[in-house]
mmCIF file of C-alpha atoms in Angstrom:
data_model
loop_
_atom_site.group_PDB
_atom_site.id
_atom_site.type_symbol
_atom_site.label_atom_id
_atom_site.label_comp_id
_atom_site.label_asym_id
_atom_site.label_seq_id
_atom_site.Cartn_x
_atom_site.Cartn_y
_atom_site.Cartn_z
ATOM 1 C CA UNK J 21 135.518 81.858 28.706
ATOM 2 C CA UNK J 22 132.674 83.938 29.390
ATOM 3 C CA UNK J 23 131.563 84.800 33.095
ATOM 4 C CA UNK J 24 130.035 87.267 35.107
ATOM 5 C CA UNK J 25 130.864 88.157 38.876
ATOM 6 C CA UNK J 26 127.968 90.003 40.929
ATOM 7 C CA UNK J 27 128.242 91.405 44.840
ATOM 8 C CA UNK J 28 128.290 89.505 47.017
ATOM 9 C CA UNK J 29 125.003 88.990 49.427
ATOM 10 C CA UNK J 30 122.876 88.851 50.957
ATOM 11 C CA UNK J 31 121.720 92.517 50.940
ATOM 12 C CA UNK J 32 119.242 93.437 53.558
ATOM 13 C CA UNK J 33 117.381 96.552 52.918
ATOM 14 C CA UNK J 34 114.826 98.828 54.722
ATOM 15 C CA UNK J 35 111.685 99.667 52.027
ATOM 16 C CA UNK J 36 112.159 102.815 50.261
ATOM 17 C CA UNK J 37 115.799 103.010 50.427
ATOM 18 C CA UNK J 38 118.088 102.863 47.411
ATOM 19 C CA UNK J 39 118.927 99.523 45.718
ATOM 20 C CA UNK J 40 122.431 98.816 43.978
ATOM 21 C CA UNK J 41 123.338 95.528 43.150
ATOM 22 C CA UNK J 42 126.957 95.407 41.240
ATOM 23 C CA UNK J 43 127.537 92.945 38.019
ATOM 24 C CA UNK J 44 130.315 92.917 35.812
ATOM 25 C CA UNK J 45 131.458 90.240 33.203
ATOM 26 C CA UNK J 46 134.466 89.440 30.899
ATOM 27 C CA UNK J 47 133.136 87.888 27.462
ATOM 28 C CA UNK J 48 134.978 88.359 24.012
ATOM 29 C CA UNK J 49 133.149 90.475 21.520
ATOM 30 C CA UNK J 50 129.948 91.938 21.793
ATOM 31 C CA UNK J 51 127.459 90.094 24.459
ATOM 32 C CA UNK J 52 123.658 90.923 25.810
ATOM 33 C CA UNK J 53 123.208 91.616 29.157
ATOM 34 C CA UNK J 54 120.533 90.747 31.347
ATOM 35 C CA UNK J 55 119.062 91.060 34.957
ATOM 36 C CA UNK J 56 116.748 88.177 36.123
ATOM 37 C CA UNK J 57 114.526 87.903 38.850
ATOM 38 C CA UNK J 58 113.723 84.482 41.411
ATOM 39 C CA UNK J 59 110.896 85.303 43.855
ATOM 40 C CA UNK J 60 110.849 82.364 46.469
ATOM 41 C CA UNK J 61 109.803 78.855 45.268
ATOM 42 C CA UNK J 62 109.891 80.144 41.652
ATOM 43 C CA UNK J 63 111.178 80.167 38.145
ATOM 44 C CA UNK J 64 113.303 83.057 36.678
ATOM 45 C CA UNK J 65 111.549 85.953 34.905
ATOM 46 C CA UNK J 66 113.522 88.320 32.541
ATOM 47 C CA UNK J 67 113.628 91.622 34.110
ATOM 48 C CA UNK J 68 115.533 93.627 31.693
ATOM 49 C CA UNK J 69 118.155 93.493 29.252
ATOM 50 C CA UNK J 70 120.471 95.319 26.971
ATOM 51 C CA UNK J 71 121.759 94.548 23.893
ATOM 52 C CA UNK J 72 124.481 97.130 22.754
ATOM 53 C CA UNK J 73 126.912 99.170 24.761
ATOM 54 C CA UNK J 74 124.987 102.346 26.591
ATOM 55 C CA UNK J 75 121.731 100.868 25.889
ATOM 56 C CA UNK J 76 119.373 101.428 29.582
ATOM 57 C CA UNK J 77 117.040 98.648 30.145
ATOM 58 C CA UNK J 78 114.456 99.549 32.637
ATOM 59 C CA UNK J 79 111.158 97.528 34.135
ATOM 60 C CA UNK J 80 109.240 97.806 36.856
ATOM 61 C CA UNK J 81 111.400 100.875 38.714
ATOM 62 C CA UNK J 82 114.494 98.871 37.876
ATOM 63 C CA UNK J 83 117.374 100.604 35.842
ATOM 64 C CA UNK J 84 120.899 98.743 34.276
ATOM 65 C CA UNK J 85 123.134 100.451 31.537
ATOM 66 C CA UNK J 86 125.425 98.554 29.527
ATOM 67 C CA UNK J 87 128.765 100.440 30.058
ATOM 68 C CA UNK J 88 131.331 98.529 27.461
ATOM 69 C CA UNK J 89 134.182 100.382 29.178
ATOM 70 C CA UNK J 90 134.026 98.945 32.776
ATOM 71 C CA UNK J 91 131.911 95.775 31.740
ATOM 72 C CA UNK J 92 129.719 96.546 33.760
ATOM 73 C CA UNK J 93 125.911 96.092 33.970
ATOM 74 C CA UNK J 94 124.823 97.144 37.604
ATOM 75 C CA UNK J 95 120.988 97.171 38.820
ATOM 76 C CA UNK J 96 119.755 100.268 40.723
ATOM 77 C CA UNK J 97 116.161 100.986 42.185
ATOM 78 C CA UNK J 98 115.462 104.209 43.927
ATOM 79 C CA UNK J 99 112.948 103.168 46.262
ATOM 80 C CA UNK J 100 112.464 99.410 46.962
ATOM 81 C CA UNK J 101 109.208 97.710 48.160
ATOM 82 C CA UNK J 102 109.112 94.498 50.587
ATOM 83 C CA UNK J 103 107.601 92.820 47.542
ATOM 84 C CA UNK J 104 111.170 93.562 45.664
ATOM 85 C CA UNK J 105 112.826 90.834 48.018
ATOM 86 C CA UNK J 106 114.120 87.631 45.851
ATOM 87 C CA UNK J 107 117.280 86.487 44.232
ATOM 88 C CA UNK J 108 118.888 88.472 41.192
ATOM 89 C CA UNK J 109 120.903 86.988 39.112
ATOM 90 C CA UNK J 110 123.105 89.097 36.028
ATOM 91 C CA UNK J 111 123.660 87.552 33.115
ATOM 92 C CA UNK J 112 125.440 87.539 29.580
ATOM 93 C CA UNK J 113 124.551 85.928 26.282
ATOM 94 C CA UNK J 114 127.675 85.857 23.382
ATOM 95 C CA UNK J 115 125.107 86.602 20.911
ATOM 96 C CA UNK J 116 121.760 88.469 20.242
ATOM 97 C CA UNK J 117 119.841 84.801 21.458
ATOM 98 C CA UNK J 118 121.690 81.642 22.802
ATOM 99 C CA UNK J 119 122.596 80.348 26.574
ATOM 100 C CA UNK J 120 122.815 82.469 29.417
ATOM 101 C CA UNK J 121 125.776 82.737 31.310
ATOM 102 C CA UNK J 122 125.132 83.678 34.928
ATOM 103 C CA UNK J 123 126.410 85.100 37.479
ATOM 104 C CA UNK J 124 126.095 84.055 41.179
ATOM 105 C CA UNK J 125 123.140 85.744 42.379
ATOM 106 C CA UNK J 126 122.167 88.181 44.440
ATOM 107 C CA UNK J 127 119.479 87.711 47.664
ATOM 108 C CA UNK J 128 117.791 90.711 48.460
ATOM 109 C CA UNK J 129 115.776 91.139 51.964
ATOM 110 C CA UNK J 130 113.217 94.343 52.248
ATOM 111 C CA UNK J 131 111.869 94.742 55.236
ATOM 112 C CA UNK J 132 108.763 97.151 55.902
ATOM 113 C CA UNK B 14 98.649 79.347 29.074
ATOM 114 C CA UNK B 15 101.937 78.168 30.468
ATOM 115 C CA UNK B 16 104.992 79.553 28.138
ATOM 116 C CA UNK B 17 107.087 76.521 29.839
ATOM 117 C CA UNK B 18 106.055 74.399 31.624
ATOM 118 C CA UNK B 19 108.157 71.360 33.750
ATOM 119 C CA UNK B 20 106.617 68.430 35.031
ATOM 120 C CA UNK B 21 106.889 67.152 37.495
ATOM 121 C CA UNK B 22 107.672 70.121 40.026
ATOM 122 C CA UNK B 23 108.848 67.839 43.066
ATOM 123 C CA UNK B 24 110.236 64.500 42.983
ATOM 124 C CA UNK B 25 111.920 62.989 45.250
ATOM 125 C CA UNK B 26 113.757 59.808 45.338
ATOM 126 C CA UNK B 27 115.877 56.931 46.399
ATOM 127 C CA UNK B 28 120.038 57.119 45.476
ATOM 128 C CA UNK B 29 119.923 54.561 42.355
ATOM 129 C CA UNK B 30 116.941 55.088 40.877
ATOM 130 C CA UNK B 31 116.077 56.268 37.451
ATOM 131 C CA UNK B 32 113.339 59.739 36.895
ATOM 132 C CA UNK B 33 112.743 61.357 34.291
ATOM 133 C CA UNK B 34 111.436 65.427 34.026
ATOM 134 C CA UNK B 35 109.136 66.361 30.746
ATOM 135 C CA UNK B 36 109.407 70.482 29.884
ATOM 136 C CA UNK B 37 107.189 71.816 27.205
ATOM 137 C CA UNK B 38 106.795 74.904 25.572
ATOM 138 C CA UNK B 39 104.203 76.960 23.498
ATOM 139 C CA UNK B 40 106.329 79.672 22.654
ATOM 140 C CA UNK B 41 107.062 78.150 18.919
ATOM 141 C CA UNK B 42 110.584 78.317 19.682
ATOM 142 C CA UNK B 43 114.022 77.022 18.343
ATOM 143 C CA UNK B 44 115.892 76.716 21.213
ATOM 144 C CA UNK B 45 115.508 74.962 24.356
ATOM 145 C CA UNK B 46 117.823 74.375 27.113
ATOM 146 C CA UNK B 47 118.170 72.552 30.505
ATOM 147 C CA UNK B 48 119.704 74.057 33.763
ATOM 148 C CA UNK B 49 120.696 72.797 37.152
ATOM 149 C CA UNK B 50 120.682 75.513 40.220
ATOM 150 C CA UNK B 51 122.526 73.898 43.153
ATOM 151 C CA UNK B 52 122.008 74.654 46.356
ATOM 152 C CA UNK B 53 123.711 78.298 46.691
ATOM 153 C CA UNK B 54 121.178 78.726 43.583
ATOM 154 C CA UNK B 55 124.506 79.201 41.203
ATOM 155 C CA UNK B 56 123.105 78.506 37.853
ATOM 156 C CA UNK B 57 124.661 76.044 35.195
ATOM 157 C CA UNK B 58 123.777 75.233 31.459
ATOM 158 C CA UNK B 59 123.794 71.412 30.587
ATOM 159 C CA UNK B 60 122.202 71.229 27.320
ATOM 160 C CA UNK B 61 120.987 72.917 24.731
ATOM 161 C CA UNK B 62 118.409 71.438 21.347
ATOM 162 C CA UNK B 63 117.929 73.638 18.274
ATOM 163 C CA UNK B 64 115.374 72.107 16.376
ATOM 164 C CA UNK B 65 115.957 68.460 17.790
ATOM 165 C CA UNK B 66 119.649 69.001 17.223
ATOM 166 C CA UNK B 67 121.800 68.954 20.417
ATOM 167 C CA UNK B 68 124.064 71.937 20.357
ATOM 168 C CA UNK B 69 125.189 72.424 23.918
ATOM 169 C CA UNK B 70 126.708 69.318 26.348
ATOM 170 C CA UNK B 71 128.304 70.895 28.800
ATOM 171 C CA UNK B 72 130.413 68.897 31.224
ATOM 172 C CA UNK B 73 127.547 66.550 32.510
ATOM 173 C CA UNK B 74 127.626 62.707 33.541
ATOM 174 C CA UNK B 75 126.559 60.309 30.804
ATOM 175 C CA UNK B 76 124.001 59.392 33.682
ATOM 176 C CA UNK B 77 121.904 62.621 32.423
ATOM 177 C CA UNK B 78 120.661 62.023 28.853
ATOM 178 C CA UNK B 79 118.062 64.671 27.307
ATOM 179 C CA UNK B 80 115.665 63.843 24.461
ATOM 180 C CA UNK B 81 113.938 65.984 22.154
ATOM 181 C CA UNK B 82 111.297 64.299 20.022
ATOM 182 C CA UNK B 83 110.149 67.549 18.434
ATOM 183 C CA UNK B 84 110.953 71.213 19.065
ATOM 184 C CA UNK B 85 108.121 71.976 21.583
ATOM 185 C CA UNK B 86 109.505 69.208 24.257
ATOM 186 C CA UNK B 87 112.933 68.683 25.381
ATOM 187 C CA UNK B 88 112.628 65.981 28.700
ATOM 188 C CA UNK B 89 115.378 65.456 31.037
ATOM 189 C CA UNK B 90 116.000 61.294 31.620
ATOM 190 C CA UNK B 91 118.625 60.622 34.822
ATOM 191 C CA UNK B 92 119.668 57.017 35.466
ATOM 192 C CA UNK B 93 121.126 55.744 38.615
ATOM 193 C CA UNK B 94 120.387 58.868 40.728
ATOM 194 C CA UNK B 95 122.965 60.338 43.068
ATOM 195 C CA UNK B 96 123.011 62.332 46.053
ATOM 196 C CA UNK B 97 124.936 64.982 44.528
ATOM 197 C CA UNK B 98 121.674 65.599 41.956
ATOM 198 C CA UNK B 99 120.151 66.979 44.293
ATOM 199 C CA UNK B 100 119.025 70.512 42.870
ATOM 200 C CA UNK B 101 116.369 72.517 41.268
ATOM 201 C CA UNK B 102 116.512 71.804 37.444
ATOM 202 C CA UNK B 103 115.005 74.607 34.865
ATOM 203 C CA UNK B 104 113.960 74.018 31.047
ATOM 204 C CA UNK B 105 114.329 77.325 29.067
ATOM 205 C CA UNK B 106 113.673 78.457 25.637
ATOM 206 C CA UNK B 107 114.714 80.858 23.548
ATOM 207 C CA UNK B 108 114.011 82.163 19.544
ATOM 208 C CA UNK B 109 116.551 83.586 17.241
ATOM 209 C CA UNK B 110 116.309 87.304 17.113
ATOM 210 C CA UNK B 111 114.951 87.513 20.759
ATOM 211 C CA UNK B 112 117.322 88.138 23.282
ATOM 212 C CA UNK B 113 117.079 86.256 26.557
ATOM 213 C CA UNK B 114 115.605 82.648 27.739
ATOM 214 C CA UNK B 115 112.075 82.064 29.125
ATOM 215 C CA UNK B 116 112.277 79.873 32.045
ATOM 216 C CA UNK B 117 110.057 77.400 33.356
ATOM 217 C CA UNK B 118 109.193 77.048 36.871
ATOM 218 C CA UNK B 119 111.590 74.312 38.108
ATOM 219 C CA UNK B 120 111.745 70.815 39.093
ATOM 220 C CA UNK B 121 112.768 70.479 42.675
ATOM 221 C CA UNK B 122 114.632 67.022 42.623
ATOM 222 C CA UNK B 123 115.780 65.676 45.906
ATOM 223 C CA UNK B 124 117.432 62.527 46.116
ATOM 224 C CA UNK B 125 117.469 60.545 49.621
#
């Protein structure tokens, strides 16, 4: 079946410095990717996504490619803010719409 | 003007009790789904209703039954509660042609 594997955490980070937070997945065919966001006591918000192999998505400093030939969909910031701290979580969808598969999340500490 | 929106967003509870959790959304959506994030915050489908239709049951006790008496609502009804429920359950939806879900912000359930 369809899953996604992401670093492990938690990453701890000074503000400023460069963010990379790893995800790949195994799925059959074709899927969308996605990076979510959980600030503390929260619901998940869509950060960005990517629907076909070397599409970027990009939003709010935040960069992912979809790169079909390592399966991978990794997050990268160059310069992170304290207000950047929160869980990410990678995830895949088979399809253009439909359930989210995710992957284990990622807790990310910036500290001023 | 709540996209999703969970009530209630704590509960807490005695083992053997029945609850219930109401999600509603605004979106005009298809799709909506209900997710349990456990205590590590890994992140698991249960259902899915497309139109009023169930399409998704994943592996989940007979104790958890959803209802969806039109395609803006989709509640969550859990008899005889268990210690193990214990979680942070999210209501999603999602629209054909759209990719990704739009999460609500969580129902923390704790059962004592």
């Amino acid at each position: 079946g369809d899953s996604v594997t992401q670093m492990e955490g938690p990453v701890t980070l000074s503000e400023e410095a460069f963010l990379t937070i790893n995800c790949t997945y195994t799925a059959t065919g074709y899927p969308s990717l996605f990076w979510y966001v959980q600030y503390p006591g929260e619901g998940l918000q869509l950060l960005l996504k990517a629907t076909k192999a070397d599409d970027k998505g990009s939003n709010k400093g935040f960069e992912a490619t979809y790169r079909k030939e390592t399966t991978s969909f990794h997050l990268e910031k160059g310069s992170v803010q304290v207000s950047d701290s929160a869980v990410y979580f990678c995830a895949l969808s088979p399809a253009s719409y439909g359930k989210l598969t995710f992957g284990q999340g990622t807790i990310l500490t910036v500290h001023p | 003007d709540t996209a999703v929106s969970q009530t209630p967003k704590y509960l807490v509870t005695q083992m053997g009790n029945d609850k219930s959790i109401k999600c509603e959304q605004n979106l005009g959506h298809d799709t909506m789904y209900w997710y349990k994030q456990d205590s590590k915050k890994f992140l698991k489908i249960m259902f899915s209703y497309n139109n009023k239709e169930l399409i998704i049951n994943e592996t989940v006790p007979n104790r958890f039954s959803p209802k969806s008496p039109d395609k803006a609502h989709l509640n969550l009804h859990i008899n005889s509660l268990e210690l193990g429920d214990s979680a942070v359950y999210f209501c999603a939806s999602s629209q054909e042609g759209i990719a990704g879900l739009f999460f609500g912000p969580g129902t923390r359930l704790t059962v004592l």
